[in-house]
């Protein structure tokens, strides 16, 4: 308390711009998490030294010589117009696929750093999850919170079976990935693509899994680690469910935990009891530095994976052009912003539908 | 749909009866009337419905003729808009004066000093004595709307002019135009009324905003120096207006002195006033009666002081209501008089809470949903009365403690504060203790750990004394274990 009274709120407020990496506890919605942050930060700042009310100069000309007095301006007093920092002043953007049941690393862009979070999300960093499944049970919402709808035996399931199932899933996803890029996997272009790094989907419609492995198996519980892009929480729970079906049993998801979000890992994440203004400020500083390094590393300029539907010819027509090493122009790659892309896709599809309708009416 | 089916069935029945018996006398309706009936039935007589009905064919009618409209109207409005300048107020007045000669037009308000005085009388803050003589001017009205009356309705002419008050150039043409157009246009008086409203300064409407008031009123300044949150008072409906009607020297100052004499500590005054502003205008006699009531009910002076300092709403609660609440507590929990007194003095907010119905509901909740017996409920009221005012927290905490950890009801009663805390604070600690196999809440066990450690103290204290580990271990567990 003594420390916090000595600190100046405006100095800390200037640091409240950027990325923050928080540990999202499970069973709390993302909105509740952000609401907590929005309440904590102004409350902490208001306890520190805040700006004093303005002074006004009054001239009193009624008494002979004009008298000049300096008074406090009560229209600027925090007790009159409310506290200096308010929750509504804090703007945010959440870059996370977690919704309710999942926990772990969650990136939030605060105030001036919202675009950092947006760019991070649209650059499609690889997210790594740890999923704990329980064999022998199936629930209606695929999570342990749901109602049990099926019970099966699981005594014949061994680690080797789960390993093989998981390896098959991984290979099929990787084949899918190259298939969608429209390149023959045996060709030189495919090799060049692979040299560039991970193939990232341009669209966010379908999830791509890069790596699955079984980390732990103590029957009936098994833990798998998934590295993926474009996933959703229910899709991850569905993954556990399908694994359960493929080993001729049933499985439900006991916990979902994001252990890595691009360059950010669990060791950067702020736990719930650490959500204080000082720690948030230092965390923002650290995360911004990591984010800059990530931008400089050139990961985000990687070639996108374009789905079959998009105009592949335009991209692959001029294979032998000189500036091949340069990142593709935005015209080919589409807008960098994910939301913009989504909007354009939506508009396109709507126009098509309208066009069909229009032509139908004319006939 | 069901309606048509029912009707069809009914008619089928009628037909069958007619066919079987062959005698029209048996059926309700003679066969000759049946087709008529069928036609009268709504579902049969209705025309078929289409999902996309064709547009109704309208006979070609000639469009109605537009009302007569002269180009003078437009010219007049344009000139009026450009010419109504505020600086040439006297000229404008002259124009209005000329118009006053005609018997049809209403009298336009005159710009005099009396008019401003009237405004001050209308203002709410006029009664307040301590307002500084600094005049308050509302922001200048920079634009106005002119609407033309129903005669030119088809046109719907709405012209909006910007800062016409400062336009001096076209001001001279005004009176001539007004006289010439008076003969032509019947809507002139409406236009002129709108125009006079727009050109003349509008009277102050609505109360002065709080930040303007605070600089003018010495009373508010004093309250701010005391530490009262005025923005909280302004957030509640009607409190600020009532406060402004009070006088500092004759009403508020003696009231504060009286409250301090009653036993309220000066530190608590600001908090009390910002939460319950009614303390400032409640009658002293009423408050004295409430204090006398407490004395009559054999509350000790120390208890009275605790009560007065603990509950912001206690002294504004009527004696009748207070008596009813204390009676309710005594009856439902079967308390003795001394117990009621200790409950009321240890946590006065439970009696004086504005959300009394919440307390009443929670007593039912404790019984029916959580299954506490009468004695246990009573003990909880004595040890942890806070849980009765926050049922949503209580429900989650009870679910966690009883159903997940497995505390018995007697354990929960012994450690009643468990039911006040949030699950988000208790759950990580419990999981860590469980991971360390230190979740031994059985008193007979030598490794016993008090359940209070789930909420008590800081994280460092918990790690040192309960978990016997370092804080880093605790944090690493929370980060890297699969089950959190």
Short mmCIF file of C-alpha atoms in Angstrom, two decimals, chain A residues 115-317:
data_model
loop_
_atom_site.label_atom_id
_atom_site.label_comp_id
_atom_site.label_asym_id
_atom_site.label_seq_id
_atom_site.Cartn_x
_atom_site.Cartn_y
_atom_site.Cartn_z
CA UNK A 115 -3.86 -3.45 -33.26
CA UNK A 116 -0.92 -5.53 -31.99
CA UNK A 117 -3.37 -8.17 -30.82
CA UNK A 118 -5.30 -7.97 -34.08
CA UNK A 119 -2.15 -8.36 -36.14
CA UNK A 120 -1.00 -11.20 -33.96
CA UNK A 121 -4.28 -13.00 -34.48
CA UNK A 122 -4.37 -12.42 -38.21
CA UNK A 123 -0.76 -13.54 -38.61
CA UNK A 124 -2.00 -16.99 -37.53
CA UNK A 125 0.57 -18.03 -34.96
CA UNK A 126 0.72 -21.67 -34.02
CA UNK A 127 -1.16 -22.41 -30.85
CA UNK A 128 -0.32 -25.42 -28.77
CA UNK A 129 -2.93 -27.02 -26.56
CA UNK A 130 -2.87 -29.72 -23.97
CA UNK A 131 -6.07 -31.69 -23.90
CA UNK A 132 -6.89 -34.18 -21.20
CA UNK A 133 -9.38 -36.83 -22.23
CA UNK A 134 -11.13 -39.46 -20.23
CA UNK A 135 -11.99 -42.76 -21.86
CA UNK A 136 -15.20 -44.63 -21.30
CA UNK A 137 -17.59 -41.67 -21.10
CA UNK A 138 -19.32 -39.53 -23.66
CA UNK A 139 -21.22 -36.37 -22.77
CA UNK A 140 -23.69 -34.28 -24.66
CA UNK A 141 -21.40 -31.24 -24.90
CA UNK A 142 -18.18 -33.28 -25.22
CA UNK A 143 -16.86 -31.70 -22.01
CA UNK A 144 -16.89 -33.04 -18.50
CA UNK A 145 -19.44 -30.41 -17.51
CA UNK A 146 -22.07 -32.03 -19.71
CA UNK A 147 -24.47 -34.83 -19.13
CA UNK A 148 -23.18 -38.37 -19.62
CA UNK A 149 -24.93 -39.95 -22.58
CA UNK A 150 -22.81 -43.04 -23.14
CA UNK A 151 -20.56 -45.40 -21.21
CA UNK A 152 -18.15 -47.84 -22.81
CA UNK A 153 -15.35 -50.15 -21.81
CA UNK A 154 -11.78 -49.01 -22.24
CA UNK A 155 -9.62 -51.78 -20.81
CA UNK A 156 -8.33 -52.79 -24.24
CA UNK A 157 -7.10 -49.33 -25.12
CA UNK A 158 -3.34 -48.96 -24.86
CA UNK A 159 -0.98 -46.12 -25.48
CA UNK A 160 0.21 -47.65 -28.74
CA UNK A 161 -3.31 -47.59 -30.12
CA UNK A 162 -3.80 -43.95 -29.24
CA UNK A 163 -0.37 -43.14 -30.71
CA UNK A 164 -1.24 -44.77 -34.00
CA UNK A 165 -4.62 -43.07 -34.21
CA UNK A 166 -3.08 -39.74 -33.46
CA UNK A 167 -0.29 -40.22 -36.01
CA UNK A 168 -2.86 -41.08 -38.68
CA UNK A 169 -4.78 -37.90 -37.91
CA UNK A 170 -1.65 -35.82 -38.15
CA UNK A 171 -0.62 -37.24 -41.50
CA UNK A 172 -4.06 -36.80 -42.96
CA UNK A 173 -4.10 -33.17 -41.84
CA UNK A 174 -0.70 -32.52 -43.38
CA UNK A 175 -1.76 -34.08 -46.65
CA UNK A 176 -4.85 -31.93 -46.52
CA UNK A 177 -2.65 -28.89 -46.01
CA UNK A 178 -0.56 -29.49 -49.14
CA UNK A 179 -3.59 -30.55 -51.10
CA UNK A 180 -5.26 -27.25 -50.33
CA UNK A 181 -2.24 -25.31 -51.45
CA UNK A 182 -2.79 -26.70 -54.93
CA UNK A 183 0.76 -27.97 -55.40
CA UNK A 184 1.89 -31.43 -56.24
CA UNK A 185 3.59 -32.65 -53.13
CA UNK A 186 6.42 -34.20 -55.18
CA UNK A 187 7.22 -30.98 -57.04
CA UNK A 188 9.95 -28.43 -56.60
CA UNK A 189 7.38 -25.77 -55.65
CA UNK A 190 6.21 -27.84 -52.76
CA UNK A 191 9.79 -28.12 -51.60
CA UNK A 192 10.25 -24.38 -51.88
CA UNK A 193 7.10 -23.82 -49.89
CA UNK A 194 8.21 -26.20 -47.22
CA UNK A 195 11.58 -24.44 -46.98
CA UNK A 196 9.81 -21.14 -46.33
CA UNK A 197 8.35 -22.47 -43.13
CA UNK A 198 4.92 -23.48 -42.04
CA UNK A 199 2.14 -23.22 -44.55
CA UNK A 200 -0.50 -21.02 -43.06
CA UNK A 201 -4.06 -20.91 -44.33
CA UNK A 202 -5.18 -17.64 -45.86
CA UNK A 203 -8.72 -18.28 -44.82
CA UNK A 204 -9.85 -18.93 -41.27
CA UNK A 205 -12.64 -21.28 -42.19
CA UNK A 206 -11.02 -24.67 -41.61
CA UNK A 207 -8.69 -25.74 -38.81
CA UNK A 208 -5.29 -27.15 -39.63
CA UNK A 209 -3.42 -29.40 -37.26
CA UNK A 210 0.35 -29.47 -37.62
CA UNK A 211 1.25 -31.80 -34.85
CA UNK A 212 -0.49 -34.14 -32.46
CA UNK A 213 1.17 -36.39 -29.99
CA UNK A 214 0.12 -38.31 -26.97
CA UNK A 215 2.03 -36.99 -24.00
CA UNK A 216 0.63 -39.00 -21.17
CA UNK A 217 -1.47 -42.09 -20.83
CA UNK A 218 -2.73 -43.34 -17.49
CA UNK A 219 -5.88 -45.21 -18.21
CA UNK A 220 -8.61 -43.93 -18.39
CA UNK A 221 -6.96 -40.54 -18.76
CA UNK A 222 -4.84 -39.54 -21.71
CA UNK A 223 -3.19 -36.23 -22.53
CA UNK A 224 -2.49 -35.08 -26.04
CA UNK A 225 -0.62 -32.04 -27.26
CA UNK A 226 -2.00 -30.35 -30.37
CA UNK A 227 -0.32 -27.65 -32.45
CA UNK A 228 -2.86 -26.05 -34.70
CA UNK A 229 -4.20 -22.97 -36.44
CA UNK A 230 -7.75 -21.76 -36.95
CA UNK A 231 -9.10 -24.02 -34.24
CA UNK A 232 -12.06 -23.45 -31.98
CA UNK A 233 -12.69 -24.73 -28.53
CA UNK A 234 -15.50 -27.05 -29.54
CA UNK A 235 -13.40 -28.44 -32.37
CA UNK A 236 -10.69 -29.36 -29.88
CA UNK A 237 -13.25 -31.10 -27.72
CA UNK A 238 -14.52 -32.84 -30.82
CA UNK A 239 -10.98 -34.04 -31.51
CA UNK A 240 -10.93 -35.87 -28.18
CA UNK A 241 -14.33 -37.32 -29.00
CA UNK A 242 -13.17 -38.65 -32.38
CA UNK A 243 -10.06 -40.16 -30.83
CA UNK A 244 -12.34 -41.92 -28.39
CA UNK A 245 -14.43 -43.28 -31.25
CA UNK A 246 -11.41 -44.37 -33.26
CA UNK A 247 -10.03 -46.45 -30.42
CA UNK A 248 -13.41 -48.21 -30.33
CA UNK A 249 -14.42 -46.56 -27.10
CA UNK A 250 -15.73 -43.13 -26.09
CA UNK A 251 -13.98 -40.16 -24.61
CA UNK A 252 -14.82 -36.81 -23.13
CA UNK A 253 -12.63 -33.77 -22.66
CA UNK A 254 -11.61 -33.04 -19.10
CA UNK A 255 -9.50 -29.96 -19.61
CA UNK A 256 -8.25 -27.70 -22.36
CA UNK A 257 -5.16 -25.64 -21.79
CA UNK A 258 -3.44 -23.32 -24.21
CA UNK A 259 0.25 -23.64 -23.40
CA UNK A 260 1.62 -21.58 -26.26
CA UNK A 261 0.31 -18.77 -28.42
CA UNK A 262 2.94 -18.02 -31.06
CA UNK A 263 5.94 -16.66 -29.23
CA UNK A 264 4.10 -16.44 -25.90
CA UNK A 265 4.17 -19.34 -23.50
CA UNK A 266 2.85 -20.13 -20.07
CA UNK A 267 5.86 -18.65 -18.33
CA UNK A 268 4.88 -15.18 -19.59
CA UNK A 269 1.29 -15.51 -18.44
CA UNK A 270 0.01 -13.56 -15.45
CA UNK A 271 -1.87 -15.73 -12.97
CA UNK A 272 -5.09 -14.54 -11.45
CA UNK A 273 -3.60 -13.50 -8.12
CA UNK A 274 -0.96 -11.50 -9.99
CA UNK A 275 -3.44 -9.23 -11.71
CA UNK A 276 -2.19 -5.99 -10.20
CA UNK A 277 -1.45 -2.75 -12.00
CA UNK A 278 2.31 -2.92 -11.43
CA UNK A 279 2.61 -6.46 -12.70
CA UNK A 280 0.34 -5.78 -15.64
CA UNK A 281 2.54 -2.84 -16.62
CA UNK A 282 5.73 -4.90 -16.49
CA UNK A 283 4.01 -7.72 -18.36
CA UNK A 284 2.95 -5.35 -21.11
CA UNK A 285 6.52 -4.14 -21.46
CA UNK A 286 7.82 -7.70 -21.73
CA UNK A 287 5.14 -8.81 -24.18
CA UNK A 288 5.69 -5.82 -26.42
CA UNK A 289 9.40 -6.64 -26.62
CA UNK A 290 8.65 -10.26 -27.49
CA UNK A 291 6.11 -9.16 -30.09
CA UNK A 292 8.64 -6.86 -31.75
CA UNK A 293 11.15 -9.68 -31.94
CA UNK A 294 8.49 -11.85 -33.50
CA UNK A 295 7.77 -9.21 -36.14
CA UNK A 296 11.46 -8.80 -36.90
CA UNK A 297 11.95 -12.54 -37.27
CA UNK A 298 9.95 -12.45 -40.49
CA UNK A 299 7.60 -15.22 -39.52
CA UNK A 300 4.58 -13.16 -40.46
CA UNK A 301 5.76 -12.63 -44.04
CA UNK A 302 5.48 -16.32 -44.78
CA UNK A 303 3.57 -17.54 -47.77
CA UNK A 304 -0.05 -18.20 -47.12
CA UNK A 305 -1.81 -21.38 -47.85
CA UNK A 306 -4.55 -20.57 -50.31
CA UNK A 307 -7.60 -22.81 -50.42
CA UNK A 308 -8.71 -24.36 -53.71
CA UNK A 309 -11.64 -22.02 -54.18
CA UNK A 310 -9.56 -18.88 -54.43
CA UNK A 311 -8.03 -17.95 -57.73
CA UNK A 312 -5.07 -20.24 -57.65
CA UNK A 313 -4.08 -19.44 -61.22
CA UNK A 314 -3.26 -15.90 -60.35
CA UNK A 315 -0.92 -17.06 -57.68
CA UNK A 316 0.77 -19.92 -59.48
CA UNK A 317 0.70 -18.63 -63.06
#
